[in-house]
Coordinates of C-alpha atoms in Angstrom, one line a residue:
M718 CA 73.0 8.8 17.5
A719 CA 69.7 10.6 17.2
M720 CA 68.1 13.7 18.7
V721 CA 64.5 14.8 18.6
L722 CA 63.7 18.4 19.0
G723 CA 60.2 19.5 19.5
S724 CA 56.9 17.8 20.0
L725 CA 54.7 16.0 17.6
E726 CA 52.1 18.3 16.3
G727 CA 49.9 15.9 14.4
R728 CA 49.6 16.2 10.7
A729 CA 52.2 18.3 8.9
A730 CA 50.3 21.4 8.1
E731 CA 53.0 22.9 6.0
R732 CA 52.2 26.5 5.1
G733 CA 54.3 28.4 2.6
P734 CA 58.0 28.6 3.2
A735 CA 59.5 31.7 4.8
V736 CA 62.0 33.5 2.6
G737 CA 65.3 34.6 4.1
K738 CA 64.5 35.5 7.7
A739 CA 62.0 33.2 9.5
P740 CA 60.0 35.5 11.7
A741 CA 58.1 34.2 14.7
T742 CA 54.8 35.3 13.2
V743 CA 55.1 32.6 10.5
D744 CA 53.1 29.7 12.0
L745 CA 55.1 26.8 10.6
Q746 CA 54.1 23.3 11.8
G747 CA 55.1 19.8 11.0
T748 CA 58.0 17.4 11.3
I749 CA 61.4 17.6 9.6
R750 CA 63.4 14.4 9.5
V751 CA 67.2 14.8 9.1
S752 CA 70.0 12.2 8.9
G753 CA 73.6 11.9 7.7
A754 CA 77.1 13.1 8.1
W755 CA 78.6 13.2 11.6
A756 CA 80.5 16.2 10.4
L757 CA 77.3 18.3 10.2
Y758 CA 75.6 16.8 13.2
P759 CA 76.6 19.4 15.9
M760 CA 75.8 22.2 13.5
M761 CA 72.4 20.8 12.7
V762 CA 71.5 20.3 16.3
K763 CA 72.2 24.0 17.0
W764 CA 70.3 25.1 13.9
A765 CA 67.3 22.9 15.0
E766 CA 67.3 24.3 18.5
E767 CA 67.4 27.9 17.2
F768 CA 64.8 27.4 14.5
R769 CA 62.4 25.9 17.0
K770 CA 62.7 29.0 19.2
L771 CA 61.1 30.8 16.2
H772 CA 58.7 27.9 15.3
P773 CA 57.9 25.8 18.4
K774 CA 55.3 23.8 16.6
V775 CA 57.9 22.3 14.3
R776 CA 59.5 19.0 15.4
I777 CA 63.0 18.3 14.0
D778 CA 64.4 14.7 14.3
V779 CA 68.2 14.7 13.8
S780 CA 70.3 11.5 13.5
A781 CA 73.9 10.9 12.5
G782 CA 75.2 7.9 10.6
G783 CA 77.5 9.1 7.9
A784 CA 77.2 10.9 4.6
G785 CA 76.3 7.7 2.8
K786 CA 73.3 7.1 5.1
G787 CA 72.2 10.7 4.7
A788 CA 72.2 10.4 0.9
A789 CA 70.5 7.0 0.9
D790 CA 67.9 7.9 3.5
T791 CA 67.0 11.0 1.4
L792 CA 66.7 9.1 -1.9
T793 CA 64.5 6.4 -0.3
G794 CA 62.3 9.0 1.4
M795 CA 63.3 8.0 4.9
V796 CA 64.2 11.6 5.7
D797 CA 63.4 15.1 4.3
I798 CA 66.9 16.4 4.6
G799 CA 70.2 14.6 4.3
M800 CA 73.6 15.8 5.6
V801 CA 76.5 15.1 3.2
S802 CA 80.1 15.9 4.0
R803 CA 81.5 15.4 0.5
E804 CA 80.7 16.3 -3.1
I805 CA 77.4 14.8 -4.4
R806 CA 78.2 11.9 -6.7
Q807 CA 77.0 11.7 -10.3
E808 CA 75.0 8.5 -9.7
E809 CA 73.2 10.2 -6.8
T810 CA 72.4 13.3 -9.0
R811 CA 71.0 10.9 -11.6
Q812 CA 68.7 9.5 -9.0
G813 CA 67.4 13.0 -8.2
L814 CA 69.6 14.0 -5.2
F815 CA 69.9 17.8 -5.0
G816 CA 72.0 19.7 -2.6
V817 CA 73.4 23.1 -1.5
P818 CA 76.5 23.9 0.6
V819 CA 75.7 25.3 4.1
V820 CA 79.0 25.4 6.0
K821 CA 82.6 24.5 5.6
D822 CA 85.0 22.5 7.8
A823 CA 87.9 20.1 7.4
V824 CA 89.3 16.7 8.3
F825 CA 92.4 16.5 10.5
P826 CA 94.9 13.7 11.2
T827 CA 94.7 12.7 14.8
I828 CA 97.1 10.8 17.1
N829 CA 97.2 9.8 20.7
G830 CA 98.2 12.4 23.3
N831 CA 100.8 9.9 24.6
N832 CA 102.3 9.2 21.2
P833 CA 105.9 7.9 21.8
V834 CA 107.4 10.6 19.5
L835 CA 104.9 13.4 20.1
A836 CA 107.5 16.1 20.9
T837 CA 109.3 15.5 17.6
L838 CA 106.1 15.3 15.6
M839 CA 105.0 18.6 16.9
K840 CA 108.3 20.1 15.7
K841 CA 108.8 18.3 12.4
G842 CA 105.2 17.5 11.4
I843 CA 104.2 14.7 9.0
K844 CA 104.6 14.8 5.3
K845 CA 101.8 13.8 2.9
S846 CA 104.0 11.0 1.6
V847 CA 103.9 9.3 5.0
F848 CA 100.1 9.4 5.1
T849 CA 100.1 7.8 1.6
D850 CA 102.5 5.1 2.8
L851 CA 100.2 4.4 5.8
W852 CA 96.7 4.6 4.3
I853 CA 97.2 3.8 0.6
M854 CA 100.4 1.6 0.5
G855 CA 99.8 -0.1 3.8
K856 CA 103.5 0.1 4.7
P857 CA 104.4 -1.3 8.2
L858 CA 106.0 1.9 9.5
T859 CA 107.2 2.6 13.0
W860 CA 106.8 5.9 14.8
G861 CA 110.6 5.9 15.0
S862 CA 111.0 5.8 11.2
V863 CA 108.6 8.8 10.9
A864 CA 110.4 10.8 13.6
G865 CA 114.0 9.7 12.8
Q866 CA 114.4 8.1 16.2
A867 CA 115.1 4.5 17.4
V868 CA 111.5 3.9 18.5
P869 CA 110.2 0.5 17.4
T870 CA 106.5 1.1 18.1
R871 CA 104.5 0.0 15.0
I872 CA 102.0 2.6 13.8
Q873 CA 98.4 1.4 14.0
V874 CA 96.3 3.0 11.3
Y875 CA 92.6 3.6 11.7
T876 CA 90.0 4.4 9.1
R877 CA 86.1 4.4 8.8
S878 CA 83.9 1.3 8.3
D879 CA 80.9 3.3 7.2
S880 CA 80.5 5.2 4.0
C881 CA 81.3 8.8 5.0
G882 CA 82.5 12.1 3.8
A883 CA 85.4 12.3 6.2
A884 CA 87.0 9.1 4.7
E885 CA 86.2 10.1 1.2
T886 CA 87.7 13.6 1.8
W887 CA 90.8 12.1 3.4
A888 CA 91.2 9.6 0.5
K889 CA 90.8 12.4 -2.0
Y890 CA 93.6 14.3 -0.3
L891 CA 95.7 11.3 -0.9
G892 CA 94.6 11.0 -4.5
K893 CA 92.4 7.9 -4.0
K894 CA 88.8 6.8 -3.0
Q895 CA 87.5 5.7 0.4
E896 CA 87.6 2.0 -0.5
D897 CA 91.4 2.4 -1.1
L898 CA 92.1 3.4 2.5
K899 CA 93.8 0.7 4.6
G900 CA 93.7 0.3 8.4
V901 CA 91.4 -0.9 11.1
A902 CA 87.9 0.2 10.2
V903 CA 85.9 1.8 12.9
Y904 CA 82.3 3.0 12.8
G905 CA 81.6 6.7 13.1
D906 CA 83.6 9.8 13.9
P907 CA 83.3 9.3 17.6
G908 CA 84.4 5.7 17.2
V909 CA 87.6 6.6 15.4
A910 CA 88.4 9.3 18.0
E911 CA 87.9 6.8 20.9
A912 CA 90.0 4.2 19.2
I913 CA 92.9 6.6 19.0
R914 CA 92.4 7.8 22.5
R915 CA 92.9 4.2 23.7
D916 CA 95.9 3.5 21.5
P917 CA 99.2 5.4 22.0
A918 CA 100.4 4.0 18.6
G919 CA 97.3 4.9 16.7
I920 CA 96.7 7.5 13.9
G921 CA 93.4 8.3 12.3
Y922 CA 91.4 11.3 11.0
N923 CA 88.5 13.2 12.4
N924 CA 86.2 16.0 11.4
L925 CA 86.8 19.4 13.0
N926 CA 84.3 19.0 15.8
Y927 CA 85.4 15.6 16.8
A928 CA 89.1 16.5 16.8
Y929 CA 88.6 19.6 18.9
D930 CA 86.6 19.9 22.1
M931 CA 83.6 22.2 21.5
R932 CA 83.8 23.7 24.9
T933 CA 87.5 24.4 25.3
G934 CA 88.5 24.7 21.7
R935 CA 91.5 22.5 22.4
P936 CA 92.1 19.0 21.0
V937 CA 89.7 16.4 22.5
A938 CA 91.2 15.0 25.8
G939 CA 93.6 12.2 24.9
L940 CA 94.0 13.3 21.3
Q941 CA 96.5 15.5 19.5
I942 CA 96.2 17.0 16.0
A943 CA 99.1 15.6 13.9
P944 CA 100.6 18.7 12.2
I945 CA 100.9 18.4 8.4
D946 CA 104.2 19.6 7.0
V947 CA 102.3 21.2 4.2
N948 CA 105.3 22.9 2.5
E949 CA 107.5 19.9 3.3
N950 CA 110.4 21.9 4.7
G951 CA 111.0 19.5 7.6
R952 CA 109.5 21.6 10.3
V953 CA 106.2 22.8 11.6
D954 CA 105.8 26.5 10.6
P955 CA 103.6 28.8 12.7
G956 CA 100.8 28.5 10.2
E957 CA 100.9 24.7 10.2
R958 CA 100.6 24.4 14.0
L959 CA 96.9 23.9 14.9
M960 CA 96.8 23.8 18.7
S961 CA 93.2 25.1 18.9
K962 CA 90.0 25.1 16.9
H963 CA 90.6 28.8 16.3
D964 CA 94.0 28.0 14.8
A965 CA 92.4 25.4 12.6
I966 CA 89.6 27.6 11.4
Q967 CA 92.0 30.4 10.6
A968 CA 94.3 28.0 8.6
V969 CA 91.3 26.8 6.6
L970 CA 90.1 30.4 6.0
A971 CA 93.6 31.5 4.9
G972 CA 94.0 28.6 2.6
R973 CA 97.1 27.4 4.6
Y974 CA 95.4 24.1 5.3
P975 CA 95.0 21.9 2.2
S976 CA 91.6 21.6 0.4
P977 CA 90.9 18.7 0.5
P978 CA 90.9 17.8 3.4
A979 CA 89.1 21.1 3.9
R980 CA 85.7 20.9 2.2
D981 CA 82.1 22.2 1.9
L982 CA 79.3 20.4 3.8
Y983 CA 75.9 20.0 2.1
L984 CA 72.2 19.6 2.8
V985 CA 70.4 17.4 0.3
A986 CA 66.9 16.6 -0.8
K987 CA 65.3 14.4 -3.4
G988 CA 64.3 16.8 -6.2
N989 CA 64.3 19.9 -4.0
F990 CA 63.4 21.0 -0.5
K991 CA 59.7 21.3 0.2
G992 CA 57.3 23.0 2.7
T993 CA 58.6 23.3 6.2
S994 CA 61.9 21.7 5.2
L995 CA 62.4 24.4 2.5
A996 CA 61.7 27.1 5.1
F997 CA 64.3 25.6 7.4
V998 CA 67.0 25.4 4.7
R999 CA 66.4 28.9 3.6
W1000 CA 66.7 30.1 7.2
I1001 CA 70.0 28.1 7.5
L1002 CA 71.3 29.8 4.5
T1003 CA 70.5 33.3 5.8
D1004 CA 69.9 33.9 9.6
G1005 CA 71.2 30.4 10.5
Q1006 CA 74.7 31.3 9.2
R1007 CA 75.2 33.5 12.3
Y1008 CA 75.6 30.3 14.4
A1009 CA 78.3 28.7 12.3
E1010 CA 81.4 30.2 14.0
E1011 CA 79.8 29.7 17.4
V1012 CA 79.7 26.0 16.9
G1013 CA 83.1 25.8 15.1
Y1014 CA 82.4 25.9 11.4
L1015 CA 83.0 28.4 8.6
K1016 CA 80.2 30.2 6.9
V1017 CA 79.7 29.7 3.2
T1018 CA 80.5 32.7 1.1
P1019 CA 77.9 35.3 0.2
G1020 CA 78.2 34.2 -3.4
Q1021 CA 77.4 30.6 -2.4
V1022 CA 74.4 31.8 -0.4
K1023 CA 73.0 33.8 -3.3
E1024 CA 73.4 30.9 -5.7
S1025 CA 71.9 28.4 -3.3
L1026 CA 68.8 30.6 -2.6
K1027 CA 68.1 30.7 -6.3
K1028 CA 68.2 26.9 -6.4
V1029 CA 66.0 26.2 -3.4
R1030 CA 62.9 28.2 -4.5

């Protein structure tokens, strides 16, 4: 998926970066190329739209393809900014990848809205050990065995085929790495959501903005968020019931939702951000934070902003 915002303005006449606010009087020009994590894609599109209102001579090309693509495209010079929805790896740091956290979100287990034991799951939740049995051990469980009912429907497990932060974060929650996850591998966050929408026996995991509808704030049509029985008391407590995006965000903010799968999302560059890209990232860390909650993300903390602004000079 790719989106191009703005019109080509010829050569990238990159005049010095704005600091903090990005006033309309700063005549920025040029093209900023961005690729990477699906988790950050909706947020980046919004940031690009708002930044261009201030700087209409800046063109911003945004494409999604997973955190691994964002890191690789940045290191090879294919893009100016990469979107990464996981911690930056040591081998990437050694190659010069540099990043700063810009927002926070989480990965949520998702099931079909017509799951055969949906009513019971919404009361009892699912324990972490069940997720481990499914994704790590590959046990052939039925939905009946999870719900304590005589329902023979075999659970169909889905995971990601592309290198991505969502899979790495979900695996980290289960104490493993992405390559340890079992299940039918599907490309992209939208692909996993669609696979589960089509399969009443399916279970997968999605980033916040692919689990919940951006317009209504409810789970995406055809999906349900499988409640995690975090305290493992055999029931879904009020703080564990995530019926809307608002509920989910509040649970992450309050620390009721585990971290991982809650996590920081990063923008990365090779070495450091430069020219127009630097001005864009500094705006994201300051004025751009005002749009985070509107799109359905959590702002980074003031301390993180202060530390990041020191790094991106």
